[in-house]
Amino acid sequence: MTGTDKTREQLLKENEQLKETIIALEKTVSDSGHYSILQEENLRSIFDNMGDVYYQLDKNGIIISASPAAVSLYKYDSLDDIIGRHVSDFVYDPDKNEKLIEELYRKKFIRNYPIVHKRKDGEQITVEANSTALFDDKGELAGVVGVLHDITDRKQAERELKKLTTAVEQSANTIVITDIDGNIEYTNPKFTDLTGYTASEALGQNPRVLNAGTQPEEYYEEMWKTISQGKIWKGEFHNKSKEGRLFWENVTISPIKDEKGCIINYLAVKEDITEKKAAEQALKLSEDRFRGLFEKSGDPILIIENGKFTDCNQATIDILGYGSKEDIINSHPVKISPEIQSDGRSSIPKADELMKIALEKGTHRFEWEHKKSDGVIFPVEVLLTAILNDSNKKILHVVWRDITVRKKAELNLVAALEMAKESDQLKSAFLANMSHEIRTPMNGILGFSELLKEPGLSGDEKNNYISVIEQSGNRMLNTINDLIEMSKLEAGQMYVSITEVNVRKQLEYIYNFFKPEVDKNGLQFSLSTNTSGSDISIKTDKEKLYGILTNLVKNAIKYTNEGSIIFGCKVKDYSIEFFVEDTGIGIPQDQQITVFERFIQVDMTKTRSYEGAGLGLAITKANVELLGGKIWVESKEGKGSTFYFTIPS
Ligand code: ADP
């Protein structure tokens, strides 16, 4: 089907005729004398070989003639395939084609009209149409004749150019094109931003107007030498803007060559690196400064990479007592630590763990123990800080401080605190005891003195009251004596007077003195010495020995409700060991040392029923020590106690 009422043969024939017509037409033109005479064969060959497509449509839009170029342009097999088809088979956008035809009607011709056509395989091509409408005698459209020029490549090139132009215009880099003498032909907007010169101000100028004048002339000569030899040059320019602001640019200049290889232009692509340069400068400065601080710091500073020391300063070497850096670097941090830390943990896993924490958290502070080259171990406070090295890898910056003094101060502080707490407790205990120990006998004295005033008292009653007043007075005197003795001991104002003392006599004297009281309380009382019969004598302070024994026996009586009290001595190698044993209430294990401290009474609530200020044993201990001996107790709660003390013989 050709879509027309003419046969294919007819159309092809007409095509031939058309060729004849064109030839005749050209002939006429040349005959008119304007052109040299063209031979008929020449014209034929032009028609057959012309790159553009010649075509003719009939009034219905059927292609009735086309030059051979149509075959290759539209990718058909032969002209036979094309002639007889409707023009719409070649049109890509029918609407656009309608417009073209309307225009043809109106203007009779169109010139350089771009329109998109399609090939046999559907591929788009852009052609430029130059067409003329043919009309018959009645003024009706008889057909169209014209030439189509393939501008697909040109369009493509235009599009590419547009893309490139946009890229250049919007580039964050400065782009400058100069002619071969270096005069500016083109600058992009970034150039204006940076230099302050508008494109038109820059046009025709030599880029050296930007030269800040700080780089040597040879630098530019070298650049020119390179690019004029057709090679690419890369470097940095120190430039000055129109307003005089200085800036640095990283520059690449490429020669642009024509197809023959001749340089026709130079293309300079430049990046503003002022800030980068300033940052580099600052970094270098701070690096130098850091190095200085690192080396000169009085505190030891080390660097750890991959779990090993890679650097350390002089302070580290000096403090640890090593000869040089090499002794420390390349080793694991435990090289300068004892095997075991103060908390009992092995240094290696603990160090690895702490380094890991620092790398994760960014920084980590902790206490550690270090070891000097001579083996001395000392406490330090370590601060690990993760920093990035040149290759962006996390490394550790280590600073440590010797905290021996601080640790000691801390320990002293803890001890002082303990003492303060203790003396606070002691003060409370003292006040409680004292008020009891003073108020109780005082109440006795005042109460019975009042009773004595009653008229008509019998002699017995009076004697009874007076005896209570006496006892109370004695009890108060005892307390006051104890207090005075204690404070003298504390102030170091107790002196000893040494005489020859017959121990056996002393013990018997005490036995006889307390016997009536013990009997009254219904207790057994006995004296025991392993040297019965013979006298033991020592050189000591008789009064104090008497005081010590008296105190212990008094306590035994006081804290024993039933059973027995045995006291005596054993002769030892270099001393005499005295003992006072009872079957009384006993002293709990945890109190057996503290009972010798001032004002201490075992469980105040329990012993409250017993009188006493809690000073007795403290005085006894102080006196034993004054005499060069020791005192201790062995006791079981509820079973009884044995107090021992020694006096050197
Ligand atoms: P106090 O004046 O209270 O007796 P001491 O200094 O003589 O003070 O004794 C301190 C504490 O030791 C007593 O309060 C008592 O709790 C305990 N103690 C002393 N001797 C004995 C003992 N023989 N049996 C049981 N507890 C005793």
PDB file of C-alpha atoms and ligand atoms in Angstrom, residues 433 482 551-552 555-560 580 582 584-587 594-597 599-603 607-608 610-620 635 640-641 643, ligand 1:
ATOM      1  CA  ASN A 433      29.419   8.116 132.517  1.00  0.00           C
ATOM      2  CA  ASP A 482      40.728   8.273 138.422  1.00  0.00           C
ATOM      3  CA  ASN A 551      41.861  -2.357 140.066  1.00  0.00           C
ATOM      4  CA  LEU A 552      41.757  -5.803 138.488  1.00  0.00           C
ATOM      5  CA  ASN A 555      36.632  -5.325 138.601  1.00  0.00           C
ATOM      6  CA  ALA A 556      36.587  -9.093 139.138  1.00  0.00           C
ATOM      7  CA  ILE A 557      34.427  -8.637 142.223  1.00  0.00           C
ATOM      8  CA  LYS A 558      32.248  -6.085 140.455  1.00  0.00           C
ATOM      9  CA  TYR A 559      31.550  -8.228 137.401  1.00  0.00           C
ATOM     10  CA  THR A 560      31.226 -11.625 139.133  1.00  0.00           C
ATOM     11  CA  VAL A 580      43.235 -12.161 138.029  1.00  0.00           C
ATOM     12  CA  ASP A 582      36.997 -14.700 137.682  1.00  0.00           C
ATOM     13  CA  GLY A 584      31.912 -13.476 136.043  1.00  0.00           C
ATOM     14  CA  ILE A 585      29.924 -12.079 133.133  1.00  0.00           C
ATOM     15  CA  GLY A 586      32.901 -12.201 130.717  1.00  0.00           C
ATOM     16  CA  ILE A 587      33.769  -9.858 127.864  1.00  0.00           C
ATOM     17  CA  THR A 594      38.761  -1.813 123.527  1.00  0.00           C
ATOM     18  CA  VAL A 595      38.040  -2.329 127.222  1.00  0.00           C
ATOM     19  CA  PHE A 596      41.530  -0.933 127.827  1.00  0.00           C
ATOM     20  CA  GLU A 597      40.595   2.337 126.157  1.00  0.00           C
ATOM     21  CA  PHE A 599      35.708   5.570 129.016  1.00  0.00           C
ATOM     22  CA  ILE A 600      34.916   2.241 127.352  1.00  0.00           C
ATOM     23  CA  GLN A 601      32.470  -0.049 129.026  1.00  0.00           C
ATOM     24  CA  VAL A 602      31.260  -3.242 127.365  1.00  0.00           C
ATOM     25  CA  ASP A 603      27.755  -2.582 126.041  1.00  0.00           C
ATOM     26  CA  THR A 607      27.013  -2.533 132.364  1.00  0.00           C
ATOM     27  CA  ARG A 608      25.059   0.507 133.353  1.00  0.00           C
ATOM     28  CA  TYR A 610      27.570  -1.492 137.479  1.00  0.00           C
ATOM     29  CA  GLU A 611      29.101   1.667 138.747  1.00  0.00           C
ATOM     30  CA  GLY A 612      32.295   2.993 137.179  1.00  0.00           C
ATOM     31  CA  ALA A 613      33.452   5.616 134.738  1.00  0.00           C
ATOM     32  CA  GLY A 614      35.212   3.238 132.331  1.00  0.00           C
ATOM     33  CA  LEU A 615      38.569   4.722 133.257  1.00  0.00           C
ATOM     34  CA  GLY A 616      39.944   1.932 135.423  1.00  0.00           C
ATOM     35  CA  LEU A 617      41.365  -0.351 132.746  1.00  0.00           C
ATOM     36  CA  ALA A 618      42.777   2.544 130.738  1.00  0.00           C
ATOM     37  CA  ILE A 619      44.660   3.720 133.839  1.00  0.00           C
ATOM     38  CA  THR A 620      45.725   0.159 134.610  1.00  0.00           C
ATOM     39  CA  SER A 635      37.554 -14.096 128.378  1.00  0.00           C
ATOM     40  CA  GLY A 640      34.457 -15.448 133.080  1.00  0.00           C
ATOM     41  CA  SER A 641      37.593 -13.453 132.373  1.00  0.00           C
ATOM     42  CA  PHE A 643      43.302 -10.458 133.058  1.00  0.00           C
TER      43      PHE A 643
HETATM   44  P1  ADP B   1      34.568   0.551 134.857  1.00  0.00           P
HETATM   45  O1  ADP B   1      34.825   1.666 135.770  1.00  0.00           O
HETATM   46  O2  ADP B   1      33.340   0.732 134.046  1.00  0.00           O
HETATM   47  O3  ADP B   1      34.660  -0.774 135.491  1.00  0.00           O
HETATM   48  P2  ADP B   1      37.036  -0.252 133.548  1.00  0.00           P
HETATM   49  O4  ADP B   1      37.965   0.498 132.667  1.00  0.00           O
HETATM   50  O5  ADP B   1      37.603  -0.787 134.824  1.00  0.00           O
HETATM   51  O6  ADP B   1      35.763   0.636 133.802  1.00  0.00           O
HETATM   52  O7  ADP B   1      36.488  -1.437 132.726  1.00  0.00           O
HETATM   53  C1  ADP B   1      36.004  -1.212 131.433  1.00  0.00           C
HETATM   54  C2  ADP B   1      34.903  -2.179 131.117  1.00  0.00           C
HETATM   55  O8  ADP B   1      35.459  -3.495 130.958  1.00  0.00           O
HETATM   56  C3  ADP B   1      33.874  -2.358 132.178  1.00  0.00           C
HETATM   57  O9  ADP B   1      32.851  -1.405 132.107  1.00  0.00           O
HETATM   58  C4  ADP B   1      33.343  -3.742 131.905  1.00  0.00           C
HETATM   59  O10 ADP B   1      32.376  -3.706 130.892  1.00  0.00           O
HETATM   60  C5  ADP B   1      34.563  -4.481 131.387  1.00  0.00           C
HETATM   61  N1  ADP B   1      35.216  -5.277 132.401  1.00  0.00           N
HETATM   62  C6  ADP B   1      36.317  -4.920 133.140  1.00  0.00           C
HETATM   63  N2  ADP B   1      36.667  -5.940 133.953  1.00  0.00           N
HETATM   64  C7  ADP B   1      35.800  -6.960 133.744  1.00  0.00           C
HETATM   65  C8  ADP B   1      35.645  -8.280 134.293  1.00  0.00           C
HETATM   66  N3  ADP B   1      36.468  -8.756 135.246  1.00  0.00           N
HETATM   67  N4  ADP B   1      34.620  -9.058 133.863  1.00  0.00           N
HETATM   68  C9  ADP B   1      33.788  -8.582 132.900  1.00  0.00           C
HETATM   69  N5  ADP B   1      33.892  -7.332 132.340  1.00  0.00           N
HETATM   70  C10 ADP B   1      34.868  -6.540 132.775  1.00  0.00           C
END
